[in-house]
GROMACS .gro file of C-alpha atoms in nm:
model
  262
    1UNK     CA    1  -0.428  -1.329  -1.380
    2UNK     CA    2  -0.412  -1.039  -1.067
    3UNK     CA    3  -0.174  -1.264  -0.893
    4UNK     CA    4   0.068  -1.340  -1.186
    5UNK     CA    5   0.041  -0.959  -1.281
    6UNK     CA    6   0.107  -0.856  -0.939
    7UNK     CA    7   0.363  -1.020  -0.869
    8UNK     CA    8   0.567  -0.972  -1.183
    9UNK     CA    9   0.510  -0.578  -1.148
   10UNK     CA   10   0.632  -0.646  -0.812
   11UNK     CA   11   0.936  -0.783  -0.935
   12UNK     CA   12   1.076  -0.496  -1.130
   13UNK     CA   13   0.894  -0.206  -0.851
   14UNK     CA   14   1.053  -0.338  -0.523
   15UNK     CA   15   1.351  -0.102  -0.439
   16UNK     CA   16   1.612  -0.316  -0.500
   17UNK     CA   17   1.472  -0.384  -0.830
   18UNK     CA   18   1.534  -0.031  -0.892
   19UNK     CA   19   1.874   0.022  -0.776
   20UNK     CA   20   2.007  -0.277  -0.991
   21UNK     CA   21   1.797  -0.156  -1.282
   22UNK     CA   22   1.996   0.197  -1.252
   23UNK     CA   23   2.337   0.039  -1.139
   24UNK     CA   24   2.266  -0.161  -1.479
   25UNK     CA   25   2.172   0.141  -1.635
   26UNK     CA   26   2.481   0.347  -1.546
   27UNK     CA   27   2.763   0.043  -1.650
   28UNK     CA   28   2.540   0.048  -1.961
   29UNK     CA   29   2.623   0.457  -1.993
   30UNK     CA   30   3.023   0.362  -1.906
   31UNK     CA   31   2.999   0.155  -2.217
   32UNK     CA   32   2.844   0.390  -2.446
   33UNK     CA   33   3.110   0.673  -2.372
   34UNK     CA   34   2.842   0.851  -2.179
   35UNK     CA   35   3.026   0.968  -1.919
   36UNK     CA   36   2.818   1.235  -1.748
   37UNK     CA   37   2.507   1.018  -1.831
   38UNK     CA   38   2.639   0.730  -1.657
   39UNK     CA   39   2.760   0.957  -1.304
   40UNK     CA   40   2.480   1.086  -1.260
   41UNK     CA   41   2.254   0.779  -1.295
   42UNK     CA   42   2.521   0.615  -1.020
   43UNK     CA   43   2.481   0.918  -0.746
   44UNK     CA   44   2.093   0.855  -0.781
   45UNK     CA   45   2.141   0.522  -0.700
   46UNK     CA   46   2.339   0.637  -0.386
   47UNK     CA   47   2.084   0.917  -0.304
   48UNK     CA   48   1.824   0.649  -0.316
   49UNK     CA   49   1.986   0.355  -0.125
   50UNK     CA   50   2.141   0.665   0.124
   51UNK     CA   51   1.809   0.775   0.166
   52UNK     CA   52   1.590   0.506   0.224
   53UNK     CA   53   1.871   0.250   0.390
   54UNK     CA   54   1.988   0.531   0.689
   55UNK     CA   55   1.679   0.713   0.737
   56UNK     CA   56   1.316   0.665   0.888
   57UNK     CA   57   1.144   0.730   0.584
   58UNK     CA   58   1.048   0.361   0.573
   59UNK     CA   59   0.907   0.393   0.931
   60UNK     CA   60   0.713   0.724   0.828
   61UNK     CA   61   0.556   0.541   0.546
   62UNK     CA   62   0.460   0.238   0.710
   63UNK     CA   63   0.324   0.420   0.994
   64UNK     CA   64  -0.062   0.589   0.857
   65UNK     CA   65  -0.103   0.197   0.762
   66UNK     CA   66  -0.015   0.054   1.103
   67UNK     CA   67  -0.208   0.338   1.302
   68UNK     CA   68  -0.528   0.330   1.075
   69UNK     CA   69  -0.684   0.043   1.324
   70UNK     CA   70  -0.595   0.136   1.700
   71UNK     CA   71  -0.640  -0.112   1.971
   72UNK     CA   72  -0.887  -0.354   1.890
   73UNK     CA   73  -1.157  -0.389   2.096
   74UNK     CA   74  -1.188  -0.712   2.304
   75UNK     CA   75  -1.502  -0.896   2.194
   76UNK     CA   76  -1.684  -1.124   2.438
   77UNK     CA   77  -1.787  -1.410   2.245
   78UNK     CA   78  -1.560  -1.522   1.938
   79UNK     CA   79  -1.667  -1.826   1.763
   80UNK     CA   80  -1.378  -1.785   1.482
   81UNK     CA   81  -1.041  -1.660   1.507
   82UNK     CA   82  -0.876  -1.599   1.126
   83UNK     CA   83  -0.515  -1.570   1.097
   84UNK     CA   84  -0.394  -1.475   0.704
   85UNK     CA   85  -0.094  -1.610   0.578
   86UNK     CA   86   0.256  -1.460   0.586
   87UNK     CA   87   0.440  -1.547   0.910
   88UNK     CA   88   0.657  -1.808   0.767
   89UNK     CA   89   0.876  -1.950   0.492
   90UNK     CA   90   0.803  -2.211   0.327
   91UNK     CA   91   1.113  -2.331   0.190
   92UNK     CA   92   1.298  -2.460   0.496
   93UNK     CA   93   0.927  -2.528   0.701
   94UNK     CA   94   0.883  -2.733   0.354
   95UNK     CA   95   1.200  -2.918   0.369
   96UNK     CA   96   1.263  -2.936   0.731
   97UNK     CA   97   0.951  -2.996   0.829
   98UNK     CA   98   0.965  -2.699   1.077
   99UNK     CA   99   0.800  -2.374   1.105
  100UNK     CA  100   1.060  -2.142   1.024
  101UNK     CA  101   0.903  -1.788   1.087
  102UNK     CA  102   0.992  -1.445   0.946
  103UNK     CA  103   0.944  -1.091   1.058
  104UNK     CA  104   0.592  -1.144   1.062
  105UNK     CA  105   0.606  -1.380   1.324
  106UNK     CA  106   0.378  -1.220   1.553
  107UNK     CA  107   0.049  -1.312   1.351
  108UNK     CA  108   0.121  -1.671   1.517
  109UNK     CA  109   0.206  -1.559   1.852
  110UNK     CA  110  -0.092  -1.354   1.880
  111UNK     CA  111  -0.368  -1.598   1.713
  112UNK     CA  112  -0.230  -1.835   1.997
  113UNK     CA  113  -0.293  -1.578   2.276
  114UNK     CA  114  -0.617  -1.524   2.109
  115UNK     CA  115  -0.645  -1.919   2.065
  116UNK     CA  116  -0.594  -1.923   2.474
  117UNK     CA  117  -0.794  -1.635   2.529
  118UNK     CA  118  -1.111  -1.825   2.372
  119UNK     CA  119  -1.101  -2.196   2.389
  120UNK     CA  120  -1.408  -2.213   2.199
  121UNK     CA  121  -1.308  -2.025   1.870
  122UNK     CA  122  -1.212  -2.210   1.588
  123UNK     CA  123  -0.876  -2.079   1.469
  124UNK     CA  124  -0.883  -2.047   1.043
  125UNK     CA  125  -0.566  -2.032   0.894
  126UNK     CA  126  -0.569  -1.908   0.547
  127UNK     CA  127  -0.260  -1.929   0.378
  128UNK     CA  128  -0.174  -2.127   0.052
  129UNK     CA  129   0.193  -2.137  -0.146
  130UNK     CA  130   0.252  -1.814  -0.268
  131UNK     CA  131   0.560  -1.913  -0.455
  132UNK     CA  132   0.506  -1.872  -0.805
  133UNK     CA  133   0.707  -2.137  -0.948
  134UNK     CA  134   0.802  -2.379  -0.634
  135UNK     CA  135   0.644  -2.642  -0.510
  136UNK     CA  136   0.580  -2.592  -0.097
  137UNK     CA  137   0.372  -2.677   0.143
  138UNK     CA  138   0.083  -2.445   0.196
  139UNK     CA  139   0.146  -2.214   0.474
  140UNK     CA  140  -0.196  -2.301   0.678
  141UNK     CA  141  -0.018  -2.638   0.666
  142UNK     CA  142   0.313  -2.510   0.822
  143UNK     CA  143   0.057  -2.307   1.069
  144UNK     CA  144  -0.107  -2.636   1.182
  145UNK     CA  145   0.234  -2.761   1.286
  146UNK     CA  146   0.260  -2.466   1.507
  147UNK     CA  147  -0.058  -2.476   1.711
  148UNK     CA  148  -0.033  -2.824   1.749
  149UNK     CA  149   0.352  -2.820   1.866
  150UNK     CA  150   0.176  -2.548   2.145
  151UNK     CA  151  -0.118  -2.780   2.257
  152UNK     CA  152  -0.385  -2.664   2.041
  153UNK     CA  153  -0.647  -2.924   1.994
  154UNK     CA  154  -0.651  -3.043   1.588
  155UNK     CA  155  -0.984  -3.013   1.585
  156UNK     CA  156  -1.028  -2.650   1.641
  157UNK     CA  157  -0.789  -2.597   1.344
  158UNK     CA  158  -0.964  -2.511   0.993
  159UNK     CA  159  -0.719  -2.456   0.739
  160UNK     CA  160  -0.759  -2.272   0.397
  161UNK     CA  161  -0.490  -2.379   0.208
  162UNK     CA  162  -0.533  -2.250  -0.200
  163UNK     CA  163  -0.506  -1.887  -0.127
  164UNK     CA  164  -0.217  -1.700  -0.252
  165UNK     CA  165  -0.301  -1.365  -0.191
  166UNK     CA  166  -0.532  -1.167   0.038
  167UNK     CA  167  -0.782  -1.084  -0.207
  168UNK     CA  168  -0.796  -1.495  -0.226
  169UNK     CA  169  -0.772  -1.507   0.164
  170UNK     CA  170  -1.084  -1.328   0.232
  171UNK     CA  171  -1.258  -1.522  -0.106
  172UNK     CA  172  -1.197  -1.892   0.018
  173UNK     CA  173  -1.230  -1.803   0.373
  174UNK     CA  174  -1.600  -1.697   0.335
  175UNK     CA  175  -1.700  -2.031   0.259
  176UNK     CA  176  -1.527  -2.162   0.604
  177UNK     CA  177  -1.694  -1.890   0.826
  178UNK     CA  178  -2.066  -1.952   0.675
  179UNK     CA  179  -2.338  -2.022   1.008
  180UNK     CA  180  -2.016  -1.861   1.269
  181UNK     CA  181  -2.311  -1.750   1.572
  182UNK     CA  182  -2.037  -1.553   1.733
  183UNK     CA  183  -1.800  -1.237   1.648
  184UNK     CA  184  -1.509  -1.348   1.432
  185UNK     CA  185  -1.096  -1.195   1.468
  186UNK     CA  186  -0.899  -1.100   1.201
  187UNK     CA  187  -0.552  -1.138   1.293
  188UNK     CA  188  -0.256  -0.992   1.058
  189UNK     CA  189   0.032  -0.755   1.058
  190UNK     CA  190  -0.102  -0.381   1.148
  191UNK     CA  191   0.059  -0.219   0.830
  192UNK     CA  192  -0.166  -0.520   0.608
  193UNK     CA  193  -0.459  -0.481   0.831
  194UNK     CA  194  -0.668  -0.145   0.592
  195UNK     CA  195  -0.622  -0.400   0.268
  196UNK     CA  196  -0.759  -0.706   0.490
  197UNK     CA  197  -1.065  -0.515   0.628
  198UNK     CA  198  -1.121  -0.370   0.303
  199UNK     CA  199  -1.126  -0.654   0.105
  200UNK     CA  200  -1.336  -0.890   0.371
  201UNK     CA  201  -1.602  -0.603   0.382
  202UNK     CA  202  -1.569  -0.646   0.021
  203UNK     CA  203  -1.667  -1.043   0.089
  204UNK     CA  204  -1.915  -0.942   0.288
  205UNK     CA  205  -1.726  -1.028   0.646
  206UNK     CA  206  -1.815  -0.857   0.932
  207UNK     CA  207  -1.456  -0.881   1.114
  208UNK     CA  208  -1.302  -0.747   1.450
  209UNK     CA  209  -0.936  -0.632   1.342
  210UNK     CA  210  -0.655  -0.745   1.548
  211UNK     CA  211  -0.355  -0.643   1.433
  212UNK     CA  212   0.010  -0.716   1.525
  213UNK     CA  213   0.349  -0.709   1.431
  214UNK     CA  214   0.438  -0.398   1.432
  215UNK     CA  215   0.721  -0.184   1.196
  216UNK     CA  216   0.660   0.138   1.385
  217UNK     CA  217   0.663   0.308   1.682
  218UNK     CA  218   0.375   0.537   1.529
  219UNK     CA  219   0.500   0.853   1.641
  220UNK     CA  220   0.776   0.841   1.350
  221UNK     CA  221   0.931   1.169   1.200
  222UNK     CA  222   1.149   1.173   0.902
  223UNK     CA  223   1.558   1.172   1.099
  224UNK     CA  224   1.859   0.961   1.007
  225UNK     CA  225   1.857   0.643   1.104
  226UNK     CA  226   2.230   0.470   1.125
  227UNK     CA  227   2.169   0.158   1.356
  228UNK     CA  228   2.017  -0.115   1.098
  229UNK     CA  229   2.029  -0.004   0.759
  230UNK     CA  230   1.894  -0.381   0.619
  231UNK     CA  231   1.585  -0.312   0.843
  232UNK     CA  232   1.511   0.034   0.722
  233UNK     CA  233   1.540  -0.083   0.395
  234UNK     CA  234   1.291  -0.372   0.438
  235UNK     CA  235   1.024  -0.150   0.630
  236UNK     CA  236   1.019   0.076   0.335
  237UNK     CA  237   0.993  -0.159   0.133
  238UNK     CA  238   0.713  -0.362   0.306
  239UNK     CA  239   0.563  -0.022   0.359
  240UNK     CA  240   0.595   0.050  -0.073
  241UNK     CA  241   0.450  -0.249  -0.163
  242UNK     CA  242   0.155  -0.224   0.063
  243UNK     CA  243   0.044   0.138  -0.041
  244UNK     CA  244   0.060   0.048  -0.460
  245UNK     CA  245  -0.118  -0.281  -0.302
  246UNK     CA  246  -0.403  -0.049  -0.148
  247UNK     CA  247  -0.391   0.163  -0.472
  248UNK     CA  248  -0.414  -0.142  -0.743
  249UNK     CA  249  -0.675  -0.283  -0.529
  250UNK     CA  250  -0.915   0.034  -0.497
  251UNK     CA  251  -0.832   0.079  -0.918
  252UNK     CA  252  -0.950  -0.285  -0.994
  253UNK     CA  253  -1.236  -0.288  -0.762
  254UNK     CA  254  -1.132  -0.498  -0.520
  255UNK     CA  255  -1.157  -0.260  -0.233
  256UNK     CA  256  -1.411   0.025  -0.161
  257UNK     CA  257  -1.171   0.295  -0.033
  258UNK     CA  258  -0.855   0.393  -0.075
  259UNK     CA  259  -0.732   0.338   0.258
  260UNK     CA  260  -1.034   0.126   0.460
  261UNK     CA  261  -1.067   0.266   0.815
  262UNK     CA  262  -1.252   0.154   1.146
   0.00000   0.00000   0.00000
């Protein structure tokens, strides 16, 4: 029921969400006669796509999430290395039979450094289909692909396929680390990382944070920003979603603190 809800609030919160629901809004105004109504709904809309599409803002927001765990500290014997879901897209992976990544891309690149690094680890990738109504393969599955397409033996591969969120993530992945002897790595983007950690603790998961894929340079300040207004737009956004995430979360329970540190 926390997914479904989630996700539909998450429908009508995201950004663009808004701006259609007050571009809707303001051709509704038009039609009623309500002619001052309707301008000024229209020039918030422009304030708001103005202001989050050519500034930092999104890149200030993100940052407190993406500095919260620094460098993580290099552990010298890792018997489990846990990727979470979220570097790919199911869809084309799905129909191609590919692994078609997205911006969070890194998660994979890393766990296979880390995968290098330790030849011993297992390498747990937890990732289910987080489309609601689609049927895809899950993204562990599109994961597999990957490591093996880079030489990584099958057998070190666990996947965790049924999760569709993080809470679930940390759930069905404390099953799959039961009897690990050795330290375990948690890989995932840096601005996710304070939800992950709080919600393994949560599980009772005694994790070594590695996070990656990074959004910020973390020594943002709020300035006009006129080179990539699509990617502005998308860091705030990732970087919206992940603070009402943190929020919900610490309100249901879920998580311990509002924003989980070292």
């Amino acid at each position: 029921m926390f997914y479904v809800v989630s996700k539909l609030f998450w429908l009508v919160a995201q950004p663009i969400s808004i701006v259609f629901l007050l571009v809707l809004t303001g051709l509704v105004l038009v039609l009623m006669g309500r002619r001052k109504a309707a301008i000024a709904t229209l020039a918030l809309v422009l304030i708001t796509v103005g202001f989050v599409s050519y500034t930092s803002i999104g890149a200030l927001l993100i940052q407190p999430l993406e500095n919260r765990f620094g460098e993580p500290r290099v552990p010298s014997n890792v018997s489990a290395i846990v990727m979470l879901g979220g570097a790919t897209t199911a869809r084309p992976s799905t129909a191609r039979k590919i692994v078609a990544l997205n911006d969070a891309g890194e998660r994979l690149t890393t766990t296979l450094w880390l995968a290098q690094q330790y030849p011993a680890a297992r390498i747990v990738l937890s990732g289910g289909g987080a489309l609601v109504a689609d049927a895809a393969e899950s993204e562990a599955e599109t994961a597999r692909r990957f490591f093996l397409a880079m030489g990584i033996e099958d057998s070190r591969l666990v996947l965790e396929g049924t999760s569709r969120n993080t809470i679930e993530n940390a759930r069905f992945t404390r099953e799959l680390l039961a009897g690990a002897e050795g330290e375990i790595v948690l890989v995932t983007s840096a601005f996710h990382m304070p939800r992950s950690m709080g919600l393994f603790r949560k599980e009772g998961i005694d994790v070594i944070p590695w996070p990656t894929d990074f959004r910020s340079t973390g020594q943002e300040s709020l300035a006009l920003d006129l080179a990539n207004p699509t990617r502005n737009l998308e860091t705030a956004t990732t970087a919206i979603r992940e603070w009402i995430g943190l929020v919900a979360y610490k309100v249901s329970g879920q998580i311990d603190d509002w924003l989980p540190a070292p």
